[in-house]
Amino acid sequence: MDELPIQSGDDVVRVRQFVRNAAADNGLSLVDQTKLVTAASELARNTLVHGRGGAARVETVKSANGRVGIKLYFTDEGPGIPDIGLALTDGWTTGTGLGLGLSGARRLVDEFELTSKPGAGTSVVVVKWSR
Amino acid sequence: MERVPILKIGEILFVSIQIDLQDDTVIRLQEDLADELGATGAHGVLIDITAVEIVDSFIGRMLTTIGSISRLFDAETVLVGMRPAVAITLTELGLSLGGVRTALNAEKGLELLNGKS
């Protein structure tokens, strides 16, 4: 498993490139690669901007029926999300964007798990399976 | 931070994005384009994203903003060369890029800006 820091805009670009290579190497289609990299871009930006920096981990996983997937972990120790349901609503925004980052990222992957506690940081884990 | 060059060809500003876009780079492009529009009085902006592998919500919003800014300078923006996978992803993400016209390629985009279609 590879861990990548997210402390700058350059790091966000590096995470995107790393996820792209991992997805391509594991046989995800071009559309699925693009969806996963786009979701990774949204989540890495959230880690940087809202989580005040953190890290991403990239892992290759295998399902019971033999499908290969890419699992991504985004973690920060920022202020956390007080209302997760609200944060996942289309159009809800902290004021700087369209409010599609988190909800959009969730639509682009197959599995999505968000855990957060105010003051204790946020963790998002997503999986995209090859078809 | 890298910068995206802006070329003036006749009455049109031509931008071809060939790098992995950072948020800062896109904000800079938006500012540079506003400056160029003000300085040149160009009537069109052609943005080629053939080489762009992903458009996320931030980049998408900036493209829409560039369209709005251009309109204030009496210029129209046409986005060309979007990859099929990017189009599918953008739609699923929920972005419609309202206010920005699109064309299949640079040639068709130019025709659109020059009023030939």
PDB file of C-alpha atoms in Angstrom:
ATOM      1  CA  MET A   1       0.000   0.000   0.000  1.00  0.00           C
ATOM      2  CA  ASP A   2       1.304   3.421  -0.927  1.00  0.00           C
ATOM      3  CA  GLU A   3       0.827   6.531   1.153  1.00  0.00           C
ATOM      4  CA  LEU A   4       0.961   9.995  -0.390  1.00  0.00           C
ATOM      5  CA  PRO A   5       0.997  13.297   1.486  1.00  0.00           C
ATOM      6  CA  ILE A   6      -1.604  15.960   0.653  1.00  0.00           C
ATOM      7  CA  GLN A   7      -0.162  19.283   1.731  1.00  0.00           C
ATOM      8  CA  SER A   8      -0.219  21.350  -1.480  1.00  0.00           C
ATOM      9  CA  GLY A   9      -1.798  21.686  -4.902  1.00  0.00           C
ATOM     10  CA  ASP A  10       1.177  19.814  -6.337  1.00  0.00           C
ATOM     11  CA  ASP A  11       0.373  16.911  -4.020  1.00  0.00           C
ATOM     12  CA  VAL A  12      -3.225  16.830  -5.295  1.00  0.00           C
ATOM     13  CA  VAL A  13      -1.900  16.491  -8.858  1.00  0.00           C
ATOM     14  CA  ARG A  14       0.478  13.713  -7.734  1.00  0.00           C
ATOM     15  CA  VAL A  15      -2.398  11.826  -6.072  1.00  0.00           C
ATOM     16  CA  ARG A  16      -4.414  12.067  -9.303  1.00  0.00           C
ATOM     17  CA  GLN A  17      -1.497  10.726 -11.362  1.00  0.00           C
ATOM     18  CA  PHE A  18      -0.832   7.910  -8.904  1.00  0.00           C
ATOM     19  CA  VAL A  19      -4.491   6.850  -8.850  1.00  0.00           C
ATOM     20  CA  ARG A  20      -4.633   7.006 -12.661  1.00  0.00           C
ATOM     21  CA  ASN A  21      -1.640   4.650 -12.946  1.00  0.00           C
ATOM     22  CA  ALA A  22      -2.996   2.256 -10.313  1.00  0.00           C
ATOM     23  CA  ALA A  23      -6.400   2.132 -12.054  1.00  0.00           C
ATOM     24  CA  ALA A  24      -4.849   1.599 -15.491  1.00  0.00           C
ATOM     25  CA  ASP A  25      -2.425  -1.076 -14.238  1.00  0.00           C
ATOM     26  CA  ASN A  26      -5.335  -3.013 -12.725  1.00  0.00           C
ATOM     27  CA  GLY A  27      -7.449  -3.048 -15.846  1.00  0.00           C
ATOM     28  CA  LEU A  28     -10.125  -0.453 -15.082  1.00  0.00           C
ATOM     29  CA  SER A  29     -11.747   0.890 -18.257  1.00  0.00           C
ATOM     30  CA  LEU A  30     -10.894   4.400 -19.415  1.00  0.00           C
ATOM     31  CA  VAL A  31     -14.269   5.701 -18.201  1.00  0.00           C
ATOM     32  CA  ASP A  32     -13.853   4.033 -14.798  1.00  0.00           C
ATOM     33  CA  GLN A  33     -10.298   5.371 -14.525  1.00  0.00           C
ATOM     34  CA  THR A  34     -11.567   8.871 -15.269  1.00  0.00           C
ATOM     35  CA  LYS A  35     -14.388   8.570 -12.724  1.00  0.00           C
ATOM     36  CA  LEU A  36     -12.029   7.307 -10.021  1.00  0.00           C
ATOM     37  CA  VAL A  37      -9.379   9.971 -10.709  1.00  0.00           C
ATOM     38  CA  THR A  38     -12.052  12.692 -10.692  1.00  0.00           C
ATOM     39  CA  ALA A  39     -13.402  11.416  -7.357  1.00  0.00           C
ATOM     40  CA  ALA A  40      -9.821  11.289  -6.019  1.00  0.00           C
ATOM     41  CA  SER A  41      -9.307  14.894  -7.118  1.00  0.00           C
ATOM     42  CA  GLU A  42     -12.431  16.036  -5.242  1.00  0.00           C
ATOM     43  CA  LEU A  43     -11.494  14.118  -2.096  1.00  0.00           C
ATOM     44  CA  ALA A  44      -7.838  15.192  -2.152  1.00  0.00           C
ATOM     45  CA  ARG A  45      -8.946  18.831  -2.470  1.00  0.00           C
ATOM     46  CA  ASN A  46     -11.276  18.381   0.500  1.00  0.00           C
ATOM     47  CA  THR A  47      -8.402  16.902   2.520  1.00  0.00           C
ATOM     48  CA  LEU A  48      -6.214  19.885   1.615  1.00  0.00           C
ATOM     49  CA  VAL A  49      -8.743  22.701   1.918  1.00  0.00           C
ATOM     50  CA  HIS A  50     -11.189  21.556   4.594  1.00  0.00           C
ATOM     51  CA  GLY A  51      -8.987  19.049   6.455  1.00  0.00           C
ATOM     52  CA  ARG A  52      -5.956  21.375   6.486  1.00  0.00           C
ATOM     53  CA  GLY A  53      -3.869  18.686   4.826  1.00  0.00           C
ATOM     54  CA  GLY A  54      -3.553  14.956   5.349  1.00  0.00           C
ATOM     55  CA  ALA A  55      -2.712  11.872   3.352  1.00  0.00           C
ATOM     56  CA  ALA A  56      -4.035   9.479   0.729  1.00  0.00           C
ATOM     57  CA  ARG A  57      -3.429   5.733   0.589  1.00  0.00           C
ATOM     58  CA  VAL A  58      -3.896   3.621  -2.504  1.00  0.00           C
ATOM     59  CA  GLU A  59      -4.514  -0.106  -2.315  1.00  0.00           C
ATOM     60  CA  THR A  60      -5.378  -2.869  -4.773  1.00  0.00           C
ATOM     61  CA  VAL A  61      -8.164  -5.131  -3.501  1.00  0.00           C
ATOM     62  CA  LYS A  62      -9.844  -8.313  -4.707  1.00  0.00           C
ATOM     63  CA  SER A  63     -13.506  -9.209  -4.248  1.00  0.00           C
ATOM     64  CA  ALA A  64     -14.811 -12.669  -3.321  1.00  0.00           C
ATOM     65  CA  ASN A  65     -15.733 -13.280  -6.958  1.00  0.00           C
ATOM     66  CA  GLY A  66     -12.265 -12.368  -8.169  1.00  0.00           C
ATOM     67  CA  ARG A  67     -12.807  -8.811  -9.376  1.00  0.00           C
ATOM     68  CA  VAL A  68      -9.981  -6.367  -8.896  1.00  0.00           C
ATOM     69  CA  GLY A  69     -10.622  -2.949  -7.407  1.00  0.00           C
ATOM     70  CA  ILE A  70      -8.791   0.160  -6.315  1.00  0.00           C
ATOM     71  CA  LYS A  71      -9.368   1.288  -2.755  1.00  0.00           C
ATOM     72  CA  LEU A  72      -8.482   4.834  -1.734  1.00  0.00           C
ATOM     73  CA  TYR A  73      -8.234   6.244   1.782  1.00  0.00           C
ATOM     74  CA  PHE A  74      -8.225   9.984   2.442  1.00  0.00           C
ATOM     75  CA  THR A  75      -7.516  11.033   6.007  1.00  0.00           C
ATOM     76  CA  ASP A  76      -6.998  14.321   7.747  1.00  0.00           C
ATOM     77  CA  GLU A  77      -6.893  15.596  11.286  1.00  0.00           C
ATOM     78  CA  GLY A  78      -8.807  18.762  10.531  1.00  0.00           C
ATOM     79  CA  PRO A  79     -11.920  20.203  12.150  1.00  0.00           C
ATOM     80  CA  GLY A  80     -14.171  17.344  11.002  1.00  0.00           C
ATOM     81  CA  ILE A  81     -17.688  17.505   9.584  1.00  0.00           C
ATOM     82  CA  PRO A  82     -20.449  18.336  12.074  1.00  0.00           C
ATOM     83  CA  ASP A  83     -23.324  17.127   9.878  1.00  0.00           C
ATOM     84  CA  ILE A  84     -22.328  14.374   7.447  1.00  0.00           C
ATOM     85  CA  GLY A  85     -25.798  14.046   5.952  1.00  0.00           C
ATOM     86  CA  LEU A  86     -25.804  17.729   5.097  1.00  0.00           C
ATOM     87  CA  ALA A  87     -22.246  17.620   3.709  1.00  0.00           C
ATOM     88  CA  LEU A  88     -23.298  14.838   1.314  1.00  0.00           C
ATOM     89  CA  THR A  89     -26.246  16.812  -0.042  1.00  0.00           C
ATOM     90  CA  ASP A  90     -25.960  18.077  -3.617  1.00  0.00           C
ATOM     91  CA  GLY A  91     -25.499  21.809  -3.624  1.00  0.00           C
ATOM     92  CA  TRP A  92     -24.593  22.174   0.027  1.00  0.00           C
ATOM     93  CA  THR A  93     -21.389  24.159   0.201  1.00  0.00           C
ATOM     94  CA  THR A  94     -19.076  25.761   2.722  1.00  0.00           C
ATOM     95  CA  GLY A  95     -19.180  28.773   0.453  1.00  0.00           C
ATOM     96  CA  THR A  96     -16.299  28.284  -1.952  1.00  0.00           C
ATOM     97  CA  GLY A  97     -17.670  25.801  -4.456  1.00  0.00           C
ATOM     98  CA  LEU A  98     -20.691  24.288  -6.092  1.00  0.00           C
ATOM     99  CA  GLY A  99     -21.325  21.770  -3.345  1.00  0.00           C
ATOM    100  CA  LEU A 100     -20.762  18.880  -5.709  1.00  0.00           C
ATOM    101  CA  GLY A 101     -17.367  17.706  -4.464  1.00  0.00           C
ATOM    102  CA  LEU A 102     -18.364  15.174  -1.825  1.00  0.00           C
ATOM    103  CA  SER A 103     -21.749  14.175  -3.243  1.00  0.00           C
ATOM    104  CA  GLY A 104     -20.297  14.003  -6.767  1.00  0.00           C
ATOM    105  CA  ALA A 105     -17.347  11.882  -5.643  1.00  0.00           C
ATOM    106  CA  ARG A 106     -19.773   9.443  -4.025  1.00  0.00           C
ATOM    107  CA  ARG A 107     -21.645   9.014  -7.322  1.00  0.00           C
ATOM    108  CA  LEU A 108     -18.423   8.288  -9.220  1.00  0.00           C
ATOM    109  CA  VAL A 109     -17.326   5.277  -7.137  1.00  0.00           C
ATOM    110  CA  ASP A 110     -18.845   1.905  -6.218  1.00  0.00           C
ATOM    111  CA  GLU A 111     -18.293   2.070  -2.464  1.00  0.00           C
ATOM    112  CA  PHE A 112     -18.067   5.165  -0.293  1.00  0.00           C
ATOM    113  CA  GLU A 113     -17.621   5.439   3.441  1.00  0.00           C
ATOM    114  CA  LEU A 114     -17.211   8.688   5.320  1.00  0.00           C
ATOM    115  CA  THR A 115     -16.396   8.918   9.014  1.00  0.00           C
ATOM    116  CA  SER A 116     -15.878  12.186  10.795  1.00  0.00           C
ATOM    117  CA  LYS A 117     -16.080  13.675  14.225  1.00  0.00           C
ATOM    118  CA  PRO A 118     -15.961  17.376  14.979  1.00  0.00           C
ATOM    119  CA  GLY A 119     -12.437  18.168  16.145  1.00  0.00           C
ATOM    120  CA  ALA A 120     -11.112  14.702  15.344  1.00  0.00           C
ATOM    121  CA  GLY A 121     -10.672  14.780  11.584  1.00  0.00           C
ATOM    122  CA  THR A 122     -12.266  13.071   8.622  1.00  0.00           C
ATOM    123  CA  SER A 123     -11.680   9.824   6.797  1.00  0.00           C
ATOM    124  CA  VAL A 124     -13.145   8.861   3.419  1.00  0.00           C
ATOM    125  CA  VAL A 125     -12.679   5.389   1.960  1.00  0.00           C
ATOM    126  CA  VAL A 126     -13.791   4.631  -1.595  1.00  0.00           C
ATOM    127  CA  VAL A 127     -13.587   1.599  -3.880  1.00  0.00           C
ATOM    128  CA  LYS A 128     -13.968   1.338  -7.649  1.00  0.00           C
ATOM    129  CA  TRP A 129     -14.242  -2.193  -9.057  1.00  0.00           C
ATOM    130  CA  SER A 130     -13.113  -3.346 -12.463  1.00  0.00           C
ATOM    131  CA  ARG A 131     -15.953  -4.711 -14.568  1.00  0.00           C
TER     132      ARG A 131
ATOM    133  CA  MET B   1       2.970  27.059 -10.443  1.00  0.00           C
ATOM    134  CA  GLU B   2       2.701  26.501 -14.178  1.00  0.00           C
ATOM    135  CA  ARG B   3       0.852  28.943 -16.433  1.00  0.00           C
ATOM    136  CA  VAL B   4      -1.340  28.224 -19.399  1.00  0.00           C
ATOM    137  CA  PRO B   5      -0.374  30.374 -22.419  1.00  0.00           C
ATOM    138  CA  ILE B   6      -2.995  32.498 -24.182  1.00  0.00           C
ATOM    139  CA  LEU B   7      -2.532  33.075 -27.913  1.00  0.00           C
ATOM    140  CA  LYS B   8      -4.306  35.850 -29.791  1.00  0.00           C
ATOM    141  CA  ILE B   9      -5.231  34.809 -33.308  1.00  0.00           C
ATOM    142  CA  GLY B  10      -7.163  37.529 -35.093  1.00  0.00           C
ATOM    143  CA  GLU B  11     -10.136  38.404 -32.907  1.00  0.00           C
ATOM    144  CA  ILE B  12      -9.930  35.200 -30.890  1.00  0.00           C
ATOM    145  CA  LEU B  13      -8.004  34.189 -27.800  1.00  0.00           C
ATOM    146  CA  PHE B  14      -6.835  30.601 -28.070  1.00  0.00           C
ATOM    147  CA  VAL B  15      -6.040  28.538 -24.995  1.00  0.00           C
ATOM    148  CA  SER B  16      -4.825  24.956 -25.197  1.00  0.00           C
ATOM    149  CA  ILE B  17      -4.489  23.269 -21.833  1.00  0.00           C
ATOM    150  CA  GLN B  18      -1.597  20.805 -21.992  1.00  0.00           C
ATOM    151  CA  ILE B  19      -0.776  20.375 -18.307  1.00  0.00           C
ATOM    152  CA  ASP B  20      -2.265  18.686 -15.261  1.00  0.00           C
ATOM    153  CA  LEU B  21      -4.416  21.490 -13.865  1.00  0.00           C
ATOM    154  CA  GLN B  22      -3.925  22.676 -10.320  1.00  0.00           C
ATOM    155  CA  ASP B  23      -6.524  24.888  -8.709  1.00  0.00           C
ATOM    156  CA  ASP B  24      -4.075  27.823  -8.628  1.00  0.00           C
ATOM    157  CA  THR B  25      -3.259  27.388 -12.306  1.00  0.00           C
ATOM    158  CA  VAL B  26      -6.939  27.582 -13.267  1.00  0.00           C
ATOM    159  CA  ILE B  27      -7.520  30.681 -11.143  1.00  0.00           C
ATOM    160  CA  ARG B  28      -4.483  32.283 -12.780  1.00  0.00           C
ATOM    161  CA  LEU B  29      -5.787  31.387 -16.243  1.00  0.00           C
ATOM    162  CA  GLN B  30      -9.100  33.017 -15.417  1.00  0.00           C
ATOM    163  CA  GLU B  31      -7.340  36.234 -14.367  1.00  0.00           C
ATOM    164  CA  ASP B  32      -4.977  36.219 -17.357  1.00  0.00           C
ATOM    165  CA  LEU B  33      -7.920  35.746 -19.722  1.00  0.00           C
ATOM    166  CA  ALA B  34      -9.839  38.647 -18.180  1.00  0.00           C
ATOM    167  CA  ASP B  35      -6.750  40.850 -18.614  1.00  0.00           C
ATOM    168  CA  GLU B  36      -6.291  39.756 -22.230  1.00  0.00           C
ATOM    169  CA  LEU B  37      -9.969  40.287 -23.043  1.00  0.00           C
ATOM    170  CA  GLY B  38      -9.778  43.792 -21.632  1.00  0.00           C
ATOM    171  CA  ALA B  39      -6.531  44.588 -23.432  1.00  0.00           C
ATOM    172  CA  THR B  40      -7.344  43.119 -26.840  1.00  0.00           C
ATOM    173  CA  GLY B  41     -11.111  43.445 -27.236  1.00  0.00           C
ATOM    174  CA  ALA B  42     -11.183  39.903 -28.597  1.00  0.00           C
ATOM    175  CA  HIS B  43     -14.677  38.639 -29.392  1.00  0.00           C
ATOM    176  CA  GLY B  44     -14.119  34.972 -28.715  1.00  0.00           C
ATOM    177  CA  VAL B  45     -12.286  32.560 -26.427  1.00  0.00           C
ATOM    178  CA  LEU B  46     -11.490  29.075 -27.668  1.00  0.00           C
ATOM    179  CA  ILE B  47     -10.429  26.618 -24.963  1.00  0.00           C
ATOM    180  CA  ASP B  48      -9.010  23.308 -26.130  1.00  0.00           C
ATOM    181  CA  ILE B  49      -9.170  20.548 -23.510  1.00  0.00           C
ATOM    182  CA  THR B  50      -8.137  17.648 -25.757  1.00  0.00           C
ATOM    183  CA  ALA B  51      -5.233  16.860 -23.430  1.00  0.00           C
ATOM    184  CA  VAL B  52      -7.202  17.285 -20.188  1.00  0.00           C
ATOM    185  CA  GLU B  53      -7.711  13.908 -18.515  1.00  0.00           C
ATOM    186  CA  ILE B  54     -10.154  15.013 -15.832  1.00  0.00           C
ATOM    187  CA  VAL B  55     -12.483  17.933 -15.163  1.00  0.00           C
ATOM    188  CA  ASP B  56     -13.580  17.937 -11.547  1.00  0.00           C
ATOM    189  CA  SER B  57     -16.099  20.270  -9.912  1.00  0.00           C
ATOM    190  CA  PHE B  58     -13.532  23.013  -9.290  1.00  0.00           C
ATOM    191  CA  ILE B  59     -12.125  23.038 -12.816  1.00  0.00           C
ATOM    192  CA  GLY B  60     -15.664  22.798 -14.202  1.00  0.00           C
ATOM    193  CA  ARG B  61     -16.795  25.769 -12.146  1.00  0.00           C
ATOM    194  CA  MET B  62     -13.795  27.792 -13.329  1.00  0.00           C
ATOM    195  CA  LEU B  63     -14.631  27.011 -16.971  1.00  0.00           C
ATOM    196  CA  THR B  64     -18.168  28.257 -16.363  1.00  0.00           C
ATOM    197  CA  THR B  65     -16.775  31.374 -14.667  1.00  0.00           C
ATOM    198  CA  ILE B  66     -14.491  32.053 -17.631  1.00  0.00           C
ATOM    199  CA  GLY B  67     -17.603  31.895 -19.839  1.00  0.00           C
ATOM    200  CA  SER B  68     -19.381  34.450 -17.633  1.00  0.00           C
ATOM    201  CA  ILE B  69     -16.384  36.790 -17.510  1.00  0.00           C
ATOM    202  CA  SER B  70     -15.968  36.617 -21.291  1.00  0.00           C
ATOM    203  CA  ARG B  71     -19.598  37.576 -21.772  1.00  0.00           C
ATOM    204  CA  LEU B  72     -19.012  40.730 -19.722  1.00  0.00           C
ATOM    205  CA  PHE B  73     -16.339  41.601 -22.265  1.00  0.00           C
ATOM    206  CA  ASP B  74     -18.757  40.912 -25.126  1.00  0.00           C
ATOM    207  CA  ALA B  75     -16.906  37.723 -26.019  1.00  0.00           C
ATOM    208  CA  GLU B  76     -18.155  34.195 -26.374  1.00  0.00           C
ATOM    209  CA  THR B  77     -16.407  31.104 -24.988  1.00  0.00           C
ATOM    210  CA  VAL B  78     -16.304  27.776 -26.782  1.00  0.00           C
ATOM    211  CA  LEU B  79     -14.877  24.660 -25.163  1.00  0.00           C
ATOM    212  CA  VAL B  80     -13.526  22.091 -27.601  1.00  0.00           C
ATOM    213  CA  GLY B  81     -12.014  18.621 -27.579  1.00  0.00           C
ATOM    214  CA  MET B  82     -13.635  17.157 -24.481  1.00  0.00           C
ATOM    215  CA  ARG B  83     -12.764  13.473 -24.110  1.00  0.00           C
ATOM    216  CA  PRO B  84     -15.751  11.090 -24.040  1.00  0.00           C
ATOM    217  CA  ALA B  85     -14.751   9.739 -20.603  1.00  0.00           C
ATOM    218  CA  VAL B  86     -14.586  13.307 -19.278  1.00  0.00           C
ATOM    219  CA  ALA B  87     -18.052  14.086 -20.675  1.00  0.00           C
ATOM    220  CA  ILE B  88     -19.534  10.980 -19.009  1.00  0.00           C
ATOM    221  CA  THR B  89     -17.846  11.763 -15.690  1.00  0.00           C
ATOM    222  CA  LEU B  90     -18.887  15.438 -15.726  1.00  0.00           C
ATOM    223  CA  THR B  91     -22.499  14.467 -16.298  1.00  0.00           C
ATOM    224  CA  GLU B  92     -22.445  11.932 -13.464  1.00  0.00           C
ATOM    225  CA  LEU B  93     -20.781  14.489 -11.221  1.00  0.00           C
ATOM    226  CA  GLY B  94     -23.759  16.770 -11.863  1.00  0.00           C
ATOM    227  CA  LEU B  95     -21.991  19.533 -13.787  1.00  0.00           C
ATOM    228  CA  SER B  96     -23.605  20.952 -16.898  1.00  0.00           C
ATOM    229  CA  LEU B  97     -21.157  23.779 -17.707  1.00  0.00           C
ATOM    230  CA  GLY B  98     -24.095  26.109 -18.290  1.00  0.00           C
ATOM    231  CA  GLY B  99     -23.308  29.181 -20.342  1.00  0.00           C
ATOM    232  CA  VAL B 100     -20.301  27.711 -22.082  1.00  0.00           C
ATOM    233  CA  ARG B 101     -20.755  26.517 -25.643  1.00  0.00           C
ATOM    234  CA  THR B 102     -18.986  23.381 -26.749  1.00  0.00           C
ATOM    235  CA  ALA B 103     -17.799  22.085 -30.096  1.00  0.00           C
ATOM    236  CA  LEU B 104     -16.264  18.805 -31.168  1.00  0.00           C
ATOM    237  CA  ASN B 105     -12.877  20.200 -32.164  1.00  0.00           C
ATOM    238  CA  ALA B 106     -10.944  23.445 -32.610  1.00  0.00           C
ATOM    239  CA  GLU B 107     -11.985  23.824 -36.253  1.00  0.00           C
ATOM    240  CA  LYS B 108     -15.705  23.594 -35.444  1.00  0.00           C
ATOM    241  CA  GLY B 109     -15.203  25.869 -32.445  1.00  0.00           C
ATOM    242  CA  LEU B 110     -13.604  28.510 -34.650  1.00  0.00           C
ATOM    243  CA  GLU B 111     -16.500  28.292 -37.113  1.00  0.00           C
ATOM    244  CA  LEU B 112     -18.897  28.803 -34.236  1.00  0.00           C
ATOM    245  CA  LEU B 113     -17.012  31.876 -32.989  1.00  0.00           C
ATOM    246  CA  ASN B 114     -16.765  33.312 -36.477  1.00  0.00           C
ATOM    247  CA  GLY B 115     -20.492  32.916 -36.984  1.00  0.00           C
ATOM    248  CA  LYS B 116     -20.301  30.415 -39.809  1.00  0.00           C
ATOM    249  CA  SER B 117     -22.686  27.858 -38.370  1.00  0.00           C
TER     250      SER B 117
END
